[in-house]
Structure formats: C-alpha cells, structure tokens
CSV table of C-alpha atoms and ligand atoms in Angstrom, one decimal:
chain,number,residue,atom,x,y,z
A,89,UNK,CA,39.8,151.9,128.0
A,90,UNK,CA,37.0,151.0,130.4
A,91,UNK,CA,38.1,149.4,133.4
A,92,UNK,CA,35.7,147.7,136.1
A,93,UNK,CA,36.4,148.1,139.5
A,94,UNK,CA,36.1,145.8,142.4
A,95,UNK,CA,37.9,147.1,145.2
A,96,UNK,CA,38.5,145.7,148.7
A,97,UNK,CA,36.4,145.2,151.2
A,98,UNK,CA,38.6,145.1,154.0
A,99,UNK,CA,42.3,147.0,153.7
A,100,UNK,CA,45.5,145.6,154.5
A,101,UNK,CA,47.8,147.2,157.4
A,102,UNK,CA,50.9,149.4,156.0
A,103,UNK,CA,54.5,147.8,156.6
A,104,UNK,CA,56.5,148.9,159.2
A,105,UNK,CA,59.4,149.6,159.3
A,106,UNK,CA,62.5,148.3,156.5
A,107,UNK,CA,60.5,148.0,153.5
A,108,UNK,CA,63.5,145.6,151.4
A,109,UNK,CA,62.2,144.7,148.3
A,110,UNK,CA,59.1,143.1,147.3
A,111,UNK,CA,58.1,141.7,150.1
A,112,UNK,CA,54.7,143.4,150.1
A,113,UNK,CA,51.9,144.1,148.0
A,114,UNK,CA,49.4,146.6,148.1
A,115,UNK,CA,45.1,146.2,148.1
A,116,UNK,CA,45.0,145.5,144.5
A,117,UNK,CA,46.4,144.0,141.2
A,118,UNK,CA,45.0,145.1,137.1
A,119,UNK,CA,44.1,142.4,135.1
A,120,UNK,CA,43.1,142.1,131.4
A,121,UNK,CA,42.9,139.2,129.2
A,122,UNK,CA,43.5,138.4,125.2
A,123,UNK,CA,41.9,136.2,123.0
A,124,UNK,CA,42.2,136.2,119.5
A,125,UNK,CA,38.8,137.1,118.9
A,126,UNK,CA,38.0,139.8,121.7
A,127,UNK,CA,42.1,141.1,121.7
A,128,UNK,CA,42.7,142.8,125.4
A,129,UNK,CA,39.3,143.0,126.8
A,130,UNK,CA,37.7,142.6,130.4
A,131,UNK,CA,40.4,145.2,131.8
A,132,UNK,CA,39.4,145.1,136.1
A,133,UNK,CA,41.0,145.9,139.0
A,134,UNK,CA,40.4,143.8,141.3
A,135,UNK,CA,41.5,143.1,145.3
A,136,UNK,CA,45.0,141.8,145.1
A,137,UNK,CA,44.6,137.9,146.1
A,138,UNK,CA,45.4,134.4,145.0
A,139,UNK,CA,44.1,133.3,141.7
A,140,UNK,CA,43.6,130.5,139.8
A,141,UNK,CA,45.7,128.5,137.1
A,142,UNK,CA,45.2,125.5,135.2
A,143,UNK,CA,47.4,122.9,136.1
A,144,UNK,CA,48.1,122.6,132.4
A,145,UNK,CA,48.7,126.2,131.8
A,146,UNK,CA,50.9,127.1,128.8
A,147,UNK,CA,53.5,129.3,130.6
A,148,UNK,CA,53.9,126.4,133.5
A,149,UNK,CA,55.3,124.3,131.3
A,150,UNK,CA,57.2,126.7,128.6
A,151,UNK,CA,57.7,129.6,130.1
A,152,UNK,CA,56.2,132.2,127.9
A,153,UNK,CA,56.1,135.1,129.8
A,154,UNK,CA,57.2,138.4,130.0
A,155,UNK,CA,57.2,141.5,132.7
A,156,UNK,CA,58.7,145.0,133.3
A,157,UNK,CA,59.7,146.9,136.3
A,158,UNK,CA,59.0,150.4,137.2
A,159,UNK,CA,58.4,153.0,140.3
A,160,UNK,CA,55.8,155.3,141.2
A,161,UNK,CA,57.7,158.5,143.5
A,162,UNK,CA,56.2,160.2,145.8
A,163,UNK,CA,57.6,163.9,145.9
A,164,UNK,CA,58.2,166.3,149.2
A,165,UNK,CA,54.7,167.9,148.3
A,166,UNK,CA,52.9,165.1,147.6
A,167,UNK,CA,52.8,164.7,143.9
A,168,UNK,CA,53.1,161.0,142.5
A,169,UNK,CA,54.9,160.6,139.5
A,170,UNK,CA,56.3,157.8,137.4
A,171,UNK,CA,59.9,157.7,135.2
A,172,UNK,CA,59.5,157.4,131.4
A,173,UNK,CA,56.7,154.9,131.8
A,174,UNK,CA,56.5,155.1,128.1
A,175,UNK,CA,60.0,153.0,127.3
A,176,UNK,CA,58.9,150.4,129.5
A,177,UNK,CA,56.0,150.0,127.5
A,178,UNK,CA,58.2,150.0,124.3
A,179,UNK,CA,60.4,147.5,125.4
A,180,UNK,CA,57.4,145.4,126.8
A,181,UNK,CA,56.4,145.4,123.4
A,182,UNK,CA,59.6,144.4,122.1
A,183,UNK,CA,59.6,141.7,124.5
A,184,UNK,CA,56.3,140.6,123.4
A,185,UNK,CA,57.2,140.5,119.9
A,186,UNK,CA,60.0,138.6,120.6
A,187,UNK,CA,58.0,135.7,122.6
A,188,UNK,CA,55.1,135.3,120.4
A,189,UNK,CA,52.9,137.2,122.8
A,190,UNK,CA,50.5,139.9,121.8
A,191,UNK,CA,51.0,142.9,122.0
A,192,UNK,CA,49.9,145.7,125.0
A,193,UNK,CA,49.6,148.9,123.1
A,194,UNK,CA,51.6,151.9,124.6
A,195,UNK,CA,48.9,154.3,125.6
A,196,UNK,CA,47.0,151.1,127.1
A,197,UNK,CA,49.7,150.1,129.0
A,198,UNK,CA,50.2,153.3,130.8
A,199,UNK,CA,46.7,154.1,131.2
A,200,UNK,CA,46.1,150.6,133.1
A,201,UNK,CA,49.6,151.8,135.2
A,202,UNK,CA,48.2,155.2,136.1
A,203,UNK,CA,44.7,153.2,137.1
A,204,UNK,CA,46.1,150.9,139.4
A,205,UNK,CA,48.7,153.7,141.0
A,206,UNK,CA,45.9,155.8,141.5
A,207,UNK,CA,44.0,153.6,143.3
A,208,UNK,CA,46.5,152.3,145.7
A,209,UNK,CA,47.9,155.7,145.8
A,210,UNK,CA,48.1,155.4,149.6
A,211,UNK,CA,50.8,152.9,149.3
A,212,UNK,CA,53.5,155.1,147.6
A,213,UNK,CA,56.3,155.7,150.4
A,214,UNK,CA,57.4,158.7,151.7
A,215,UNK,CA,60.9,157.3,153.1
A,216,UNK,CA,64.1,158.5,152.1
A,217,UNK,CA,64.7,156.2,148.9
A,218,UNK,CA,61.4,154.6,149.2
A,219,UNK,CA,59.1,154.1,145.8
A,220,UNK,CA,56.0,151.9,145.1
A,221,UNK,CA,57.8,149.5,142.3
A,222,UNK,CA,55.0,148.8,139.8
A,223,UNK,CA,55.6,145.1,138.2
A,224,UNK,CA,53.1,144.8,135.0
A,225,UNK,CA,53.8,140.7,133.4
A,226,UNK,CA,52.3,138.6,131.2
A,227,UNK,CA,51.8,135.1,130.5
A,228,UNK,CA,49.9,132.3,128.2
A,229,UNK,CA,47.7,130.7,129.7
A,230,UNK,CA,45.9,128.2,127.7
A,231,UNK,CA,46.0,125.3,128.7
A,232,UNK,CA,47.6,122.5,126.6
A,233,UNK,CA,50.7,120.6,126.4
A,234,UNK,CA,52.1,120.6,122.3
A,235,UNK,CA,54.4,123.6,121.9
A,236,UNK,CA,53.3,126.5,120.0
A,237,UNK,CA,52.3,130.1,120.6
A,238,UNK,CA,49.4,130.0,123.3
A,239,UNK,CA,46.1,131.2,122.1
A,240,UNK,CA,44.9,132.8,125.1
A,241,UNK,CA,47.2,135.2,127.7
A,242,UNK,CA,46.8,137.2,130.8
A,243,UNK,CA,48.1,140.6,131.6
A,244,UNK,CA,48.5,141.8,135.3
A,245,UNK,CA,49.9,144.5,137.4
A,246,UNK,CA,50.8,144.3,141.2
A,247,UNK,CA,52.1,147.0,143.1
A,248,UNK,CA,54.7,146.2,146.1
A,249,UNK,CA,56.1,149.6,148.4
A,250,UNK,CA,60.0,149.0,148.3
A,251,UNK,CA,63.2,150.4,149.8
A,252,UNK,CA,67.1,149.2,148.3
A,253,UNK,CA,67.3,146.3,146.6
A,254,UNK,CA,70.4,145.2,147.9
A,255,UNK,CA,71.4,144.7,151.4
A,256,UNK,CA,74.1,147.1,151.3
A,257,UNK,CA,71.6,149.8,150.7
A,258,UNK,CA,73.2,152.4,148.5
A,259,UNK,CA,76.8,151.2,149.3
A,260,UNK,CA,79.3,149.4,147.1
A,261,UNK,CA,78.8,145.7,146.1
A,262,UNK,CA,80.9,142.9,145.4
A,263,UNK,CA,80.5,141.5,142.2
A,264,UNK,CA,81.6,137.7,140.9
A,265,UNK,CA,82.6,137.7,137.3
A,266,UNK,CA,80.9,134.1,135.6
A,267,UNK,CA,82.9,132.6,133.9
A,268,UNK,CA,81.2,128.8,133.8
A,269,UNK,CA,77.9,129.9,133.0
A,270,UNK,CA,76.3,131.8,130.2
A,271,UNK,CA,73.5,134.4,130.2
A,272,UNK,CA,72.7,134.8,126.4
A,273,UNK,CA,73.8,134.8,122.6
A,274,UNK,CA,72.7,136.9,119.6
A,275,UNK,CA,70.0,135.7,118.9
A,276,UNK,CA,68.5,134.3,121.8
A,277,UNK,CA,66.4,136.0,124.3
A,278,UNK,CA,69.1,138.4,126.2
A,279,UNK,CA,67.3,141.8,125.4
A,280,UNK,CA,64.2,140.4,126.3
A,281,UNK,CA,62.5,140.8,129.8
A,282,UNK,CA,61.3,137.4,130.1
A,283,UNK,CA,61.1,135.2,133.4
A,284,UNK,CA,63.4,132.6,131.6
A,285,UNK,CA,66.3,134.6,131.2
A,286,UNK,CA,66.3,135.2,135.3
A,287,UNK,CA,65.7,131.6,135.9
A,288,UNK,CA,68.2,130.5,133.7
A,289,UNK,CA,70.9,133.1,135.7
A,290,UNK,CA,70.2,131.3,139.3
A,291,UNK,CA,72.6,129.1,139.4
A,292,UNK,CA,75.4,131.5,139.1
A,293,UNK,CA,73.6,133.7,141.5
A,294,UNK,CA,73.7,130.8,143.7
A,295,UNK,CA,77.3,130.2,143.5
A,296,UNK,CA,78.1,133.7,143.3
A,297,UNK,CA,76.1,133.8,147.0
A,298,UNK,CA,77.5,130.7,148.4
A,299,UNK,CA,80.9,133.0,147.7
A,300,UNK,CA,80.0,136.3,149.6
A,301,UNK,CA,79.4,138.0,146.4
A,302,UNK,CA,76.2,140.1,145.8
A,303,UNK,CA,75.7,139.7,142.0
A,304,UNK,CA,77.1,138.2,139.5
A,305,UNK,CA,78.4,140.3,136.3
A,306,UNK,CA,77.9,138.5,133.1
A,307,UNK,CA,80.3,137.6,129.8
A,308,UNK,CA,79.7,137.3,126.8
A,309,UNK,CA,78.1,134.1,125.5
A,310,UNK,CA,80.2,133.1,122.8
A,311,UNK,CA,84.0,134.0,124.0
A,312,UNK,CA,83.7,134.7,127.6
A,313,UNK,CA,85.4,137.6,127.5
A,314,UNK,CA,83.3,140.7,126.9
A,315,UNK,CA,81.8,142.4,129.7
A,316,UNK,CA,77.9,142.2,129.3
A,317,UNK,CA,75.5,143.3,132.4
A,318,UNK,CA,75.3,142.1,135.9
A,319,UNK,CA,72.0,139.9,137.1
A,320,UNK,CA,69.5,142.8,138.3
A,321,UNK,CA,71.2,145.9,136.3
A,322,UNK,CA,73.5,147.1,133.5
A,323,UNK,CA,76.5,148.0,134.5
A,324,UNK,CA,79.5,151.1,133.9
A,325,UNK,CA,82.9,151.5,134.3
A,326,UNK,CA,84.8,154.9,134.6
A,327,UNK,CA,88.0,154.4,133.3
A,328,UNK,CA,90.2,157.3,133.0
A,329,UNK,CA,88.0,159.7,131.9
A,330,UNK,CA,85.6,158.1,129.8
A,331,UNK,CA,82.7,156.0,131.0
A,332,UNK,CA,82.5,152.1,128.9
A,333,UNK,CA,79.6,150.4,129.0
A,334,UNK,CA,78.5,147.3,126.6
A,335,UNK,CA,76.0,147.8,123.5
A,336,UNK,CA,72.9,146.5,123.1
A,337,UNK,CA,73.1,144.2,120.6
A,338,UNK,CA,70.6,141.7,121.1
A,339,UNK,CA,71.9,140.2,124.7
A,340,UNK,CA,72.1,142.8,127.2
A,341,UNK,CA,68.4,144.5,128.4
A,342,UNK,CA,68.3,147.8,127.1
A,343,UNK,CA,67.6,149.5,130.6
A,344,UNK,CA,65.4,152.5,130.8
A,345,UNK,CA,67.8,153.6,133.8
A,346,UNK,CA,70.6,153.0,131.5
A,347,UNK,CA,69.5,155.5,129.0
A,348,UNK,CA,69.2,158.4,131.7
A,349,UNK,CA,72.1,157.8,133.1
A,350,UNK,CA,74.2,157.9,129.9
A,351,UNK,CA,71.9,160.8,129.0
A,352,UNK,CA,73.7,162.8,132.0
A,353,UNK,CA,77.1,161.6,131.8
A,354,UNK,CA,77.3,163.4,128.7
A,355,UNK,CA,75.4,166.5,129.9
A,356,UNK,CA,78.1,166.2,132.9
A,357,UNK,CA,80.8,166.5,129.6
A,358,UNK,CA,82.2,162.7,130.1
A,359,UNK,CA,82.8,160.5,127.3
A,360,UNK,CA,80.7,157.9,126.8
A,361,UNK,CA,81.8,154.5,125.0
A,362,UNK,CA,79.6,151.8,124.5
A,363,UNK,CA,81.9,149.4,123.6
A,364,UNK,CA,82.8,145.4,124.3
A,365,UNK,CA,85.2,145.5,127.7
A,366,UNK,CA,87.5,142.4,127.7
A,367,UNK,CA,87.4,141.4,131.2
A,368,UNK,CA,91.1,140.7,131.3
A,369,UNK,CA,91.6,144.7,130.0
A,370,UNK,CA,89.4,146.0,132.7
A,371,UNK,CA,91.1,143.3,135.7
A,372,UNK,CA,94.3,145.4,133.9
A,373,UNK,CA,92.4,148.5,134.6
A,374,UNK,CA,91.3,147.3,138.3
A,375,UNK,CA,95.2,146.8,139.1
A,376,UNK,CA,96.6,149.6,137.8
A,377,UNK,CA,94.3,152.3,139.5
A,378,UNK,CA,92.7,153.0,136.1
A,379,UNK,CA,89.5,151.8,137.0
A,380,UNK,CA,88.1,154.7,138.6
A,381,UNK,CA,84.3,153.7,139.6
A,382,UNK,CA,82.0,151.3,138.8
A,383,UNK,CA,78.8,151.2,139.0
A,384,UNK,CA,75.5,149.4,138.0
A,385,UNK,CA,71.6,150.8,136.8
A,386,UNK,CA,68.7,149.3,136.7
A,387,UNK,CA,65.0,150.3,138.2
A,388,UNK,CA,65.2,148.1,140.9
A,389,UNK,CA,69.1,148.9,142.2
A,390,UNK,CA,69.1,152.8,141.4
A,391,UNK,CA,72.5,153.3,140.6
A,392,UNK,CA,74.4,150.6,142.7
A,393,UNK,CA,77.9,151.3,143.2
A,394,UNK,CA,80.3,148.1,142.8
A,395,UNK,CA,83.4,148.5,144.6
A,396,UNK,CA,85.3,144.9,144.1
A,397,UNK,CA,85.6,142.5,141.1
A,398,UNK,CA,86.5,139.0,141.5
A,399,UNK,CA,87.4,137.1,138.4
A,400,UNK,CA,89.3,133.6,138.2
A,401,UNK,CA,90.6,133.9,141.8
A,402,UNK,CA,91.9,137.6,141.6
A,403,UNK,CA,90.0,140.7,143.1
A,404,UNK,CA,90.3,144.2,142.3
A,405,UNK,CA,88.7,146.9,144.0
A,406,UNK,CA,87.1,150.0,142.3
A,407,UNK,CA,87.7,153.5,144.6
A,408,UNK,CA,89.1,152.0,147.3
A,409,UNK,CA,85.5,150.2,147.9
A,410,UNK,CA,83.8,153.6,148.6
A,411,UNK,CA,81.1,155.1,146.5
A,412,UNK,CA,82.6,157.3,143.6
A,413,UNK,CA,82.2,161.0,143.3
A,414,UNK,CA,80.3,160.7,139.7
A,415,UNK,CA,78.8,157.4,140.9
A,416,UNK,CA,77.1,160.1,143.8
A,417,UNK,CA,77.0,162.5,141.5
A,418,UNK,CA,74.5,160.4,139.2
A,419,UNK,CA,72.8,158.7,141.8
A,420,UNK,CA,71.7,162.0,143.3
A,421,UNK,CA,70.9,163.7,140.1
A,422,UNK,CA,68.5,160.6,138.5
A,423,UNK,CA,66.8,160.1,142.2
A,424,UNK,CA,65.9,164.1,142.6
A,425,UNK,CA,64.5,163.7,138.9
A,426,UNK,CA,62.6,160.5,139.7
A,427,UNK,CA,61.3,161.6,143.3
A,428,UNK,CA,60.1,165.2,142.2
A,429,UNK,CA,62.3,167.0,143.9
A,430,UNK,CA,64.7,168.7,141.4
A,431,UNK,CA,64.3,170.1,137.8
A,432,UNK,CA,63.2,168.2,134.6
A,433,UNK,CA,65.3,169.4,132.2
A,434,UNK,CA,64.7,166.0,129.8
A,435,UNK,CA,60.8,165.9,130.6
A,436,UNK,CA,61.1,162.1,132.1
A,437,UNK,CA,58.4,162.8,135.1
A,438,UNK,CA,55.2,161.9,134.5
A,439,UNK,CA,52.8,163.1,137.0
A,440,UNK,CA,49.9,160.5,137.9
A,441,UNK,CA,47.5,162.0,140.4
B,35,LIG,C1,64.1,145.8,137.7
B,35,LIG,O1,65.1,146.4,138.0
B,35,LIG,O2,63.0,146.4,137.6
B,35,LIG,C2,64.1,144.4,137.4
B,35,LIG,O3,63.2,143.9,136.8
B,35,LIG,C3,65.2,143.5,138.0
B,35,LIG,C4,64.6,142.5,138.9
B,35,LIG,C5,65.6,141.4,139.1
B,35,LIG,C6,64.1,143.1,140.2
C-alpha cells in the first residue's frame, strides 16, 4: 500500500496531566477512500483537522457507519506494540459485511494502523495505565437522499492518548440492569460495531446516569431476562467456581478483550460457561453470596470490575464492592501482556516500531 504523507507543519502541545478518555487527539489522522471503480485508493496521512461533509452525506441521514477500537502500549523500554490488531480487523470486516460497506482487507487495515502509530509515535503514553487508543471508522458518504447502499465511503484513523475510561479508574462500578429498553435481537445489528447500536443505547445510559449508576448492563431483546453485555464492554460473573458469561449469537459484540480474558481463565484452571444468565438467577446469586466477582472487558475499560447490581429496585453487591482477587488477577495478567512488560505465551503482541 502506498501511502502519501502530508504531515504537520506546526505540532500540537502534549496533555498534561489526567489524560480521561478521548479527549485528545494526536498531529494526524489516515484516510483512504472507495469507489467502485478505483476500490480503497488515495491512502494519506494527513494533519489531523476539521474536514468536510456534504450536507447530504449518506451516513448523516442513515447511519451507515462502522468503527473499531484499539491501543497502541508503550513498554518500560520503549517498545510500541499493539494487542491482536488482526481480530479487530476481522470483526471490522464482519461489521462491514453486515452494513453493506466494503470491505478493508486485513493486512491493509493493519498496515494503515502501524503507518499512522508510527508517525505519531511520540504520543503513546508512558503513564501507569496510559495507552494511545487507535479508533479506525468508516462511513458512506455519497451524497443522496433514497435509501440504498452508498456508492462511495471513507475510511479514517485518529489516534487520542488515553488513561481509564471510567471515572472510578480501575475500581468497581455500579451497574443499572435495563429493563425498559432494548439493545438488540437476532438478527439485527448487536454483533456489529456500528455507531447506531451506541446511539440507540443513550437513553438508558442517560437514565442509568441520572440514577448514580456508571453503565448500564443489557437484557436480552426478546424476553428480558438473559444477561447480554453492558454499554462499553462484555461482561463476567464468577459464580461459585465457574466463570458465566453470554454467547455470541448474533447480539452481543464479540470483544477481542473478551477472547483473552476467557483464554486465561482457563489457563488459570476455572470453568468457563458461556451460557444465557437469567437475571433473576444471578440477583439469586448476588443475595446469597454466590456471586463471587463480576467484572466487565472491553478495549476501552480494561477489565472493569462491577461491584453492585441494581435491578427492579433491589441492589446486590459483588465482593463486598472491592475488586476481586481473579478480577486483579486477570486485570494484571492481560495489562503486563498488552504493555510489554510480561511474557507472551499466546503471541498477542505485535510490535510496531
Ligand atoms: C472500545 O472499548 O474500544 C469501544 O469501542 C467502546 C467505546 C464505547 C469506547
């Protein structure tokens, strides 16, 4: 791939201080376009700036658009590496499939990562849990107004240096079980890592807020019952001894931090069910002591641990609301992976400078 650069004249100061999440963005952004005709071509990276949209652009209007989250991590000796870059492109191309868009080959997709990393290398944190969150998205952007699969799309990457994504940092969260509204179906769009899904989960995020509640941890579509994933992350329950967490079956995002984690809770000798949860079974488990830690995974919340449940007026708490010992256990494992600073044993680093 032959990619043009244009970089910035004049560099931007380094935040100080609390990073939060995504509140900056670094010197510059990828960008390549597709046409039917040319396919991905004109791949640039460019200074990262305001740009231009038709009024009438396709994804203003419907929504067709898609995106995936990663990290860059930079390690105590200066290495930069990314996590399994190559499932997000997977499941960017699953997502893509799935909206009518075109495809971003794999190799493509983390060639134009690597590119853009490289050059804002200077941006990757050093902090103690910081990472350079890499956002690549799509969207149509012909513009017309009759509804159909857009003809013409554009493909972007920003960077942004982050630290937790929650306010509580790496302690427990509380966590409002929905029961009004309804995330997804089979079907529908659920697996799919599309802006629409997130917009269509505001409202309970809203309430959920308006509550004292951090996140909101979604049922199932069609009964209400089943435990599916929470708004930024999938989520896990220890119970007893074994770990439950739901399937993917078409409405819960099949998370790349997921994987890993249930990847070492089976090296760590747990058992692992991937199962549907009634929510009433694990409020059961939440009052009889039986629900031993809970916790949620995702790129952007690490491994979040959730320490109370509130569901139709009743609360449990998970661990007394303190952060678990596997909870730890996992958290510290997956970050010394991701940062460089333990073993590989899985080969999930992959170096970029
Ligand atoms: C991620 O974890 O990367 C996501 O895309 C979730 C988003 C709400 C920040």
């Amino acid at each position: 791939m032959n990619i043009v650069m244009n970089k910035a004249e004049v560099l931007k100061d380094k935040p100080e201080g609390s990073l939060g999440f995504g509140d900056y963005f670094t010197d510059h952004m990828f960008v390549m376009d597709w046409t039917p005709e040319n396919g991905w071509h004109d791949q640039r990276i460019v200074p990262y700036a305001p740009m231009m949209i038709e009024p009438a652009a396709m994804v203003l209007h419907y929504a067709q658009e898609t995106f995936e989250g990663l990290k860059a991590y930079r390690s105590k000796d200066n290495n930069i590496y990314l996590f399994r870059p190559e499932m997000n492109a997977r499941r960017f191309i699953n997502s893509n499939r799935r909206m009518c868009m075109p495809e971003v080959p794999e190799e493509m997709f983390v060639d134009a990562i690597k590119a853009i990393v490289k050059v804002d290398a200077s941006w990757v944190p050093t902090g103690e849990g910081e990472s350079l969150y890499i956002r690549p998205f799509m969207y149509a952007n012909q513009s017309k107004l009759g509804l159909e699969d857009a003809n013409s799309y554009r493909f972007m990457i920003v960077l942004s240096p982050v630290g937790a994504y929650y306010p509580e940092g790496v302690n427990p969260t509380k966590i409002y079980v929905e029961d009004e509204y309804t995330r997804a179906t089979v079907g529908g769009t659920g697996f799919v890592k599309c802006g629409g899904n997130y917009a269509g989960s505001l409202a309970a995020h809203v309430k959920a807020r308006k509550m004292g509640y951090t996140q909101v941890l979604w049922l199932d579509g069609v009964h209400r019952r089943y435990v599916e994933e929470v708004g930024t992350m999938n989520v896990m329950f220890l119970i007893g001894d074994t770990v439950v967490t739901a399937p993917i079956e078409g409405t819960v995002l099949a998370g790349v931090t997921r994987d890993s984690i249930m990847q070492l809770i089976r090296d760590f000798g747990y058992k692992i069910e991937e199962r549907h949860l009634d929510i009433e079974e694990l409020m059961e488990y939440g009052r009889s002591g039986e629900l031993k830690e809970a916790w949620g995974t995702g790129t952007a919340a690490v491994i979040s641990p959730v320490g109370e449940l509130y569901y139709k007026g009743e609360t449990v708490v998970a661990n007394e609301f303190k952060t678990g010992e596997l909870t730890q256990k996992l958290y510290d494992t997956l970050t010394g992976i991701q940062w460089g600073n333990e073993k590989d044993p899985y080969n999930w680093r992959e170096k970029v400078n």
